[in-house]
Short mmCIF file of C-alpha atoms and ligand atoms in Angstrom, two decimals:
data_model
loop_
_atom_site.label_atom_id
_atom_site.label_comp_id
_atom_site.label_asym_id
_atom_site.label_seq_id
_atom_site.Cartn_x
_atom_site.Cartn_y
_atom_site.Cartn_z
CA MET A 1 44.51 -100.38 4.39
CA GLU A 2 44.78 -97.67 1.78
CA PHE A 3 46.06 -94.48 3.36
CA THR A 4 43.41 -92.41 1.61
CA LEU A 5 40.64 -94.28 3.39
CA ILE A 6 42.21 -93.60 6.77
CA ASP A 7 42.62 -89.98 5.66
CA ARG A 8 38.90 -89.81 4.96
CA ILE A 9 38.22 -90.93 8.51
CA ARG A 10 40.75 -88.48 9.93
CA GLU A 11 39.31 -85.54 7.99
CA ARG A 12 35.84 -86.26 9.29
CA THR A 13 36.78 -86.76 12.92
CA ALA A 14 39.43 -84.06 13.50
CA GLN A 15 39.10 -82.44 16.90
CA GLY A 16 41.43 -79.83 18.37
CA ARG A 17 42.39 -81.18 21.79
CA ASP A 18 45.76 -80.29 23.21
CA ASP A 19 45.89 -83.46 25.32
CA VAL A 20 46.31 -85.32 22.01
CA ARG A 21 50.08 -84.94 21.53
CA LEU A 22 50.05 -87.24 18.49
CA GLY A 23 46.88 -88.50 16.78
CA ILE A 24 46.12 -90.65 13.73
CA GLY A 25 49.11 -91.32 11.48
CA ASP A 26 51.89 -92.86 13.54
CA ASP A 27 52.28 -96.33 15.04
CA ALA A 28 50.56 -95.24 18.24
CA ALA A 29 48.84 -92.14 19.55
CA LEU A 30 50.43 -90.13 22.36
CA LEU A 31 47.96 -88.84 24.93
CA ALA A 32 48.32 -86.76 28.07
CA VAL A 33 46.00 -87.76 30.93
CA PRO A 34 45.24 -84.63 32.97
CA ALA A 35 47.15 -84.56 36.25
CA GLY A 36 45.22 -86.06 39.13
CA GLN A 37 42.58 -87.83 37.01
CA GLU A 38 41.88 -91.53 36.63
CA LEU A 39 41.48 -92.97 33.14
CA ALA A 40 38.23 -94.88 32.49
CA VAL A 41 38.46 -97.18 29.44
CA ALA A 42 35.88 -99.35 27.71
CA ILE A 43 35.46 -101.18 24.40
CA ASP A 44 32.40 -102.50 22.57
CA THR A 45 32.00 -104.29 19.25
CA LEU A 46 29.06 -104.18 16.85
CA VAL A 47 28.70 -107.08 14.40
CA GLU A 48 26.40 -106.69 11.38
CA GLY A 49 23.27 -108.80 11.73
CA VAL A 50 23.89 -109.27 15.46
CA HIS A 51 24.13 -105.78 16.96
CA PHE A 52 22.48 -103.87 14.14
CA PRO A 53 20.12 -105.14 11.43
CA ILE A 54 21.56 -105.71 7.96
CA GLY A 55 20.58 -102.65 5.92
CA THR A 56 21.11 -100.12 8.74
CA ALA A 57 22.43 -96.83 7.32
CA ALA A 58 26.22 -96.42 7.66
CA VAL A 59 25.77 -93.05 9.37
CA ASP A 60 23.60 -94.69 12.05
CA ILE A 61 26.10 -97.53 12.56
CA GLY A 62 28.89 -94.98 13.01
CA TRP A 63 26.81 -93.09 15.56
CA LYS A 64 25.78 -96.20 17.45
CA SER A 65 29.32 -97.62 17.62
CA LEU A 66 30.37 -94.57 19.60
CA ALA A 67 27.08 -94.14 21.49
CA VAL A 68 27.22 -97.59 23.11
CA ASN A 69 30.73 -96.85 24.31
CA LEU A 70 29.90 -93.37 25.61
CA SER A 71 27.06 -95.05 27.47
CA ASP A 72 29.63 -97.18 29.33
CA LEU A 73 31.60 -94.06 30.27
CA ALA A 74 28.34 -92.39 31.35
CA ALA A 75 27.58 -95.32 33.63
CA MET A 76 30.98 -94.77 35.29
CA GLY A 77 30.49 -91.01 35.62
CA ALA A 78 33.49 -90.36 33.35
CA THR A 79 34.08 -87.44 30.95
CA PRO A 80 34.77 -88.75 27.40
CA ALA A 81 38.06 -87.71 25.79
CA TRP A 82 39.51 -90.10 23.19
CA ALA A 83 38.55 -93.09 21.08
CA LEU A 84 40.07 -95.79 18.89
CA LEU A 85 38.13 -97.28 15.97
CA ALA A 86 38.75 -100.77 14.58
CA LEU A 87 36.89 -101.38 11.33
CA THR A 88 36.54 -104.74 9.60
CA LEU A 89 34.95 -104.34 6.18
CA PRO A 90 34.27 -106.78 3.33
CA SER A 91 35.71 -104.25 0.83
CA ALA A 92 37.33 -100.79 0.77
CA ASP A 93 34.00 -99.04 0.22
CA ALA A 94 34.54 -95.27 0.39
CA ALA A 95 30.84 -94.43 0.70
CA LEU A 96 30.46 -96.85 3.62
CA ILE A 97 33.56 -95.45 5.35
CA ASP A 98 32.39 -91.86 4.84
CA GLY A 99 28.98 -92.70 6.31
CA LEU A 100 30.47 -94.48 9.32
CA ALA A 101 32.93 -91.63 9.93
CA ASN A 102 30.22 -88.98 9.55
CA GLY A 103 27.89 -90.68 12.06
CA PHE A 104 30.76 -91.23 14.47
CA ALA A 105 31.83 -87.59 14.09
CA GLN A 106 28.34 -86.19 14.76
CA LEU A 107 28.40 -87.68 18.24
CA ALA A 108 32.14 -87.17 18.82
CA GLN A 109 31.81 -83.43 18.12
CA ALA A 110 29.06 -83.09 20.70
CA TYR A 111 31.53 -84.30 23.35
CA ARG A 112 34.74 -82.88 21.84
CA LEU A 113 35.95 -86.47 21.72
CA ALA A 114 39.00 -87.05 19.53
CA LEU A 115 39.46 -90.15 17.38
CA VAL A 116 43.17 -90.83 17.90
CA GLY A 117 43.74 -94.05 15.98
CA GLY A 118 42.43 -97.41 14.97
CA ASP A 119 42.79 -100.32 12.66
CA THR A 120 41.23 -101.18 9.31
CA THR A 121 41.06 -104.77 8.04
CA ARG A 122 39.16 -106.91 5.55
CA GLY A 123 36.52 -109.37 6.75
CA ALA A 124 32.89 -109.66 7.86
CA PHE A 125 31.47 -106.20 8.68
CA THR A 126 32.38 -105.45 12.29
CA ILE A 127 33.04 -102.18 14.08
CA SER A 128 34.86 -101.92 17.42
CA VAL A 129 35.28 -98.70 19.33
CA ALA A 130 37.39 -98.17 22.43
CA VAL A 131 36.81 -95.04 24.49
CA HIS A 132 38.84 -93.28 27.15
CA GLY A 133 37.51 -90.82 29.67
CA PHE A 134 38.56 -89.04 32.84
CA VAL A 135 37.19 -89.28 36.34
CA PRO A 136 38.47 -87.77 39.59
CA PRO A 137 40.14 -90.44 41.77
CA GLY A 138 37.61 -92.43 43.80
CA LYS A 139 34.62 -90.68 42.18
CA ALA A 140 33.70 -93.24 39.50
CA LEU A 141 30.25 -94.79 39.73
CA ARG A 142 30.36 -98.57 40.12
CA ARG A 143 27.87 -101.40 40.02
CA SER A 144 28.81 -102.41 43.53
CA GLY A 145 27.65 -99.65 45.90
CA ALA A 146 23.87 -100.21 46.22
CA GLN A 147 22.56 -100.37 49.81
CA VAL A 148 19.36 -101.88 51.20
CA GLY A 149 16.71 -99.12 51.24
CA ASP A 150 18.15 -97.20 48.28
CA ALA A 151 15.72 -96.22 45.52
CA VAL A 152 16.19 -97.70 42.02
CA LEU A 153 15.85 -95.16 39.19
CA VAL A 154 16.25 -95.09 35.42
CA THR A 155 16.82 -92.24 32.97
CA GLY A 156 14.62 -91.66 29.91
CA THR A 157 12.13 -94.28 28.74
CA LEU A 158 12.54 -98.06 28.46
CA GLY A 159 11.66 -100.53 25.71
CA ASP A 160 11.78 -98.13 22.75
CA ALA A 161 14.75 -99.78 21.05
CA ALA A 162 13.29 -103.29 21.30
CA ALA A 163 10.08 -101.94 19.78
CA GLY A 164 12.12 -100.23 17.06
CA LEU A 165 13.85 -103.50 16.23
CA GLN A 166 10.53 -105.27 15.86
CA LEU A 167 9.30 -102.49 13.57
CA VAL A 168 12.43 -102.75 11.40
CA GLN A 169 12.04 -106.53 11.20
CA LYS A 170 8.40 -106.16 10.15
CA GLY A 171 9.32 -103.50 7.60
CA ALA A 172 7.02 -101.02 9.33
CA ASN A 173 5.98 -97.93 7.43
CA ALA A 174 7.52 -94.64 8.40
CA ASP A 175 4.87 -92.89 10.47
CA ALA A 176 6.21 -90.52 13.11
CA ARG A 177 5.81 -92.92 16.06
CA SER A 178 7.55 -95.80 14.27
CA ALA A 179 10.29 -93.42 13.16
CA PHE A 180 10.82 -92.30 16.76
CA LEU A 181 11.17 -95.90 18.00
CA ILE A 182 13.51 -96.89 15.15
CA GLU A 183 15.60 -93.79 15.86
CA ARG A 184 15.87 -94.92 19.48
CA LEU A 185 17.27 -98.23 18.19
CA ASN A 186 19.68 -96.76 15.65
CA ARG A 187 20.72 -93.57 17.42
CA PRO A 188 20.76 -94.16 21.16
CA THR A 189 21.51 -91.10 23.29
CA PRO A 190 24.33 -91.78 25.74
CA ARG A 191 23.46 -90.21 29.12
CA VAL A 192 26.87 -88.66 29.66
CA ALA A 193 25.78 -85.48 31.46
CA ALA A 194 23.47 -87.53 33.69
CA GLY A 195 26.35 -89.86 34.60
CA LEU A 196 28.49 -86.88 35.62
CA ALA A 197 25.66 -85.43 37.72
CA LEU A 198 25.10 -88.80 39.41
CA ARG A 199 28.63 -88.86 40.85
CA GLU A 200 27.29 -86.69 43.66
CA HIS A 201 24.57 -88.96 45.07
CA ALA A 202 24.23 -92.31 43.25
CA SER A 203 25.44 -95.35 45.20
CA ALA A 204 25.66 -97.62 42.12
CA CYS A 205 25.07 -97.34 38.39
CA ILE A 206 24.95 -99.46 35.22
CA ASP A 207 23.88 -98.72 31.67
CA ILE A 208 21.02 -100.76 30.22
CA SER A 209 22.30 -102.54 27.13
CA ASP A 210 20.83 -106.03 27.61
CA GLY A 211 17.48 -105.09 29.16
CA LEU A 212 16.53 -103.64 32.55
CA LEU A 213 16.14 -106.95 34.38
CA ALA A 214 19.45 -108.37 33.16
CA ASP A 215 21.42 -105.21 33.88
CA LEU A 216 19.76 -104.38 37.20
CA GLY A 217 20.49 -108.03 38.04
CA HIS A 218 24.20 -107.39 37.38
CA LEU A 219 24.09 -104.32 39.63
CA CYS A 220 22.41 -106.38 42.39
CA THR A 221 24.98 -109.18 42.10
CA ALA A 222 27.86 -106.72 42.28
CA SER A 223 26.28 -104.98 45.28
CA ASN A 224 25.23 -108.23 46.99
CA VAL A 225 21.61 -107.06 47.32
CA GLY A 226 18.24 -107.68 45.67
CA ALA A 227 15.79 -105.27 44.03
CA GLU A 228 12.01 -104.97 43.78
CA ILE A 229 10.52 -103.03 40.91
CA GLU A 230 6.96 -102.08 39.99
CA THR A 231 5.83 -102.42 36.39
CA SER A 232 3.36 -99.56 36.89
CA LEU A 233 6.32 -97.22 37.45
CA LEU A 234 8.33 -98.13 34.33
CA PRO A 235 8.79 -95.00 32.17
CA ARG A 236 7.59 -95.67 28.64
CA SER A 237 7.26 -93.39 25.65
CA SER A 238 3.86 -92.52 24.23
CA ALA A 239 5.04 -93.95 20.87
CA LEU A 240 5.66 -97.33 22.52
CA LEU A 241 2.32 -97.29 24.36
CA ASP A 242 0.42 -96.16 21.26
CA LEU A 243 1.84 -98.83 18.94
CA PHE A 244 2.07 -101.87 21.21
CA ASP A 245 -0.20 -103.76 23.62
CA GLU A 246 0.37 -103.11 27.29
CA ASN A 247 1.91 -106.55 27.94
CA VAL A 248 4.26 -106.27 24.97
CA ALA A 249 5.28 -102.74 25.96
CA ARG A 250 5.88 -103.96 29.51
CA ASP A 251 8.03 -106.87 28.33
CA PHE A 252 10.07 -104.60 26.03
CA ALA A 253 10.66 -102.25 28.98
CA LEU A 254 11.66 -105.13 31.29
CA SER A 255 13.73 -107.25 28.92
CA GLY A 256 14.31 -105.43 25.64
CA GLY A 257 17.89 -104.57 24.82
CA ASP A 258 19.65 -101.52 23.37
CA ASP A 259 18.02 -98.81 25.50
CA TYR A 260 21.34 -97.31 26.71
CA GLU A 261 19.59 -95.58 29.57
CA LEU A 262 21.20 -95.52 33.02
CA CYS A 263 19.86 -97.61 35.90
CA PHE A 264 21.13 -96.42 39.26
CA THR A 265 20.50 -96.42 42.99
CA VAL A 266 20.21 -93.41 45.29
CA PRO A 267 19.76 -93.14 49.08
CA ALA A 268 16.13 -92.17 49.76
CA GLN A 269 16.96 -88.69 51.08
CA HIS A 270 18.65 -87.68 47.79
CA VAL A 271 16.06 -88.95 45.30
CA ALA A 272 14.28 -85.59 44.84
CA THR A 273 17.57 -83.73 44.28
CA VAL A 274 18.74 -86.27 41.72
CA GLN A 275 15.41 -86.17 39.91
CA ALA A 276 15.54 -82.37 39.74
CA ASP A 277 19.14 -82.48 38.43
CA LEU A 278 18.33 -84.99 35.70
CA ALA A 279 15.11 -83.18 34.75
CA ARG A 280 17.25 -80.08 34.13
CA LEU A 281 19.56 -82.20 31.93
CA GLY A 282 16.59 -83.23 29.78
CA CYS A 283 16.51 -87.00 30.29
CA GLY A 284 14.68 -87.07 33.62
CA ALA A 285 14.88 -89.91 36.15
CA THR A 286 12.02 -92.16 37.23
CA LYS A 287 11.94 -94.14 40.46
CA ILE A 288 10.95 -97.72 39.60
CA GLY A 289 11.61 -99.59 42.84
CA ARG A 290 13.98 -100.16 45.70
CA ILE A 291 16.93 -102.20 46.90
CA VAL A 292 16.15 -105.03 49.33
CA GLU A 293 18.11 -107.70 51.18
CA GLY A 294 18.86 -110.95 49.39
CA GLY A 295 19.51 -111.26 45.66
CA GLY A 296 17.82 -111.08 42.27
CA VAL A 297 15.19 -108.74 40.87
CA GLY A 298 11.52 -109.13 41.83
CA VAL A 299 8.86 -107.59 39.58
CA ARG A 300 5.38 -106.59 40.79
CA ASP A 301 2.48 -105.61 38.55
CA ALA A 302 0.01 -102.75 39.07
CA ASP A 303 -2.12 -104.95 41.38
CA GLY A 304 0.87 -105.84 43.54
CA ARG A 305 1.11 -109.38 42.15
CA TRP A 306 4.55 -110.84 41.48
CA LEU A 307 5.50 -111.68 37.92
CA GLU A 308 7.71 -114.53 36.80
CA PRO A 309 9.57 -114.98 33.55
CA ALA A 310 7.62 -116.89 30.91
CA ARG A 311 8.83 -118.21 27.58
CA ASN A 312 7.63 -115.17 25.66
CA GLY A 313 7.71 -112.46 28.29
CA TRP A 314 6.55 -112.05 31.86
CA ASP A 315 3.58 -113.79 33.51
CA HIS A 316 1.90 -113.77 36.87
CA PHE A 317 3.08 -116.46 39.27
CA GLY A 318 0.88 -119.50 38.77
CA ALA A 319 -1.13 -117.82 36.00
P1 ADP B 1 50.10 -99.94 11.69
O1 ADP B 1 50.26 -100.91 10.57
O2 ADP B 1 51.41 -99.32 12.16
O3 ADP B 1 49.26 -100.43 12.80
P2 ADP B 1 48.02 -98.71 10.16
O4 ADP B 1 48.43 -98.64 8.74
O5 ADP B 1 47.09 -99.77 10.60
O6 ADP B 1 49.33 -98.68 11.07
O7 ADP B 1 47.39 -97.31 10.57
C1 ADP B 1 48.02 -96.10 10.24
C2 ADP B 1 47.46 -95.01 11.14
O8 ADP B 1 46.10 -94.87 10.87
C3 ADP B 1 47.60 -95.34 12.62
O9 ADP B 1 47.86 -94.12 13.31
C4 ADP B 1 46.25 -95.87 12.98
O10 ADP B 1 45.95 -95.63 14.34
C5 ADP B 1 45.34 -95.10 12.05
N1 ADP B 1 44.12 -95.86 11.67
C6 ADP B 1 44.03 -97.00 10.97
N2 ADP B 1 42.74 -97.38 10.82
C7 ADP B 1 42.01 -96.45 11.44
C8 ADP B 1 40.62 -96.27 11.66
N3 ADP B 1 39.70 -97.14 11.20
N4 ADP B 1 40.21 -95.19 12.36
C9 ADP B 1 41.12 -94.31 12.85
N5 ADP B 1 42.43 -94.40 12.67
C10 ADP B 1 42.88 -95.47 11.98
MG1 MG B 2 52.96 -99.66 12.95
#
């Protein structure tokens, strides 16, 4: 790829970190992991038309490509440090590259994360980001630590991004509530500070990328437990509740993707402390259920009736 295009990325993502001994420009970056820390690494790929709608602004794609990765570090309780960016583009489009780099840089600056290298190739529009973060040995949050009796909590609100996607697909007009939901789709907020705070008391953690039920299901499988959640407790934004029917809003919150909130478990005696900590950090934490023996995720409605998956959402058993 043309050197000037890589230069454009470098200019926009420069970050003075002295643990970057050699950044963009050589055959590999040279990085110094702080003594006594473990390195947490993750990678995620966004494909146009699959992970973001065609027509999404470049600046939003750049932001989201880093946000989804920071969300993985958040779920591990790791402090972000470095990233690699692999771009596949149909053409050497300077405006597209500038937009991607600017969106990426907005989020990177907030965490003092340095872009230390990458790759640029021609092909169908795809953006891959790999992130590296630090965590004290043995302190990382895992999916596997949930215990029977623990409370299940989530940060923020659920279902906004799925609602935003539907609004984009319908070509919804830009009133403030629609704009909020579309922003939640295009510019997810990685819960990095919450993840760090959770290292103290959470027994297990996962970030919600594929929908609450799917991801809580992964946590339960890894922990060899089950979970019961109450739909009446699911935190939902007023924009979601204003613009969508209750059943649709509920199904978005249960199964919609792209929320990038954290779902985690906490021993009962620490729930209030954790909620106070995360309230101070701005995202809050809502208790939505508890860990039980067995496997899988059970869902109860406001009347205490169990729901089961239906073709287009969630239904009452036998209804
Ligand atoms: P090589 O052929 O040795 O892999 P490249 O020409 O692909 O080197 O890249 C030159 C330098 O630019 C390398 O340091 C690489 O990490 C960096 N780079 C290439 N593409 C990107 C990108 N999209 N974002 C950040 N750095 C990049
Ligand atoms: Mg080389």
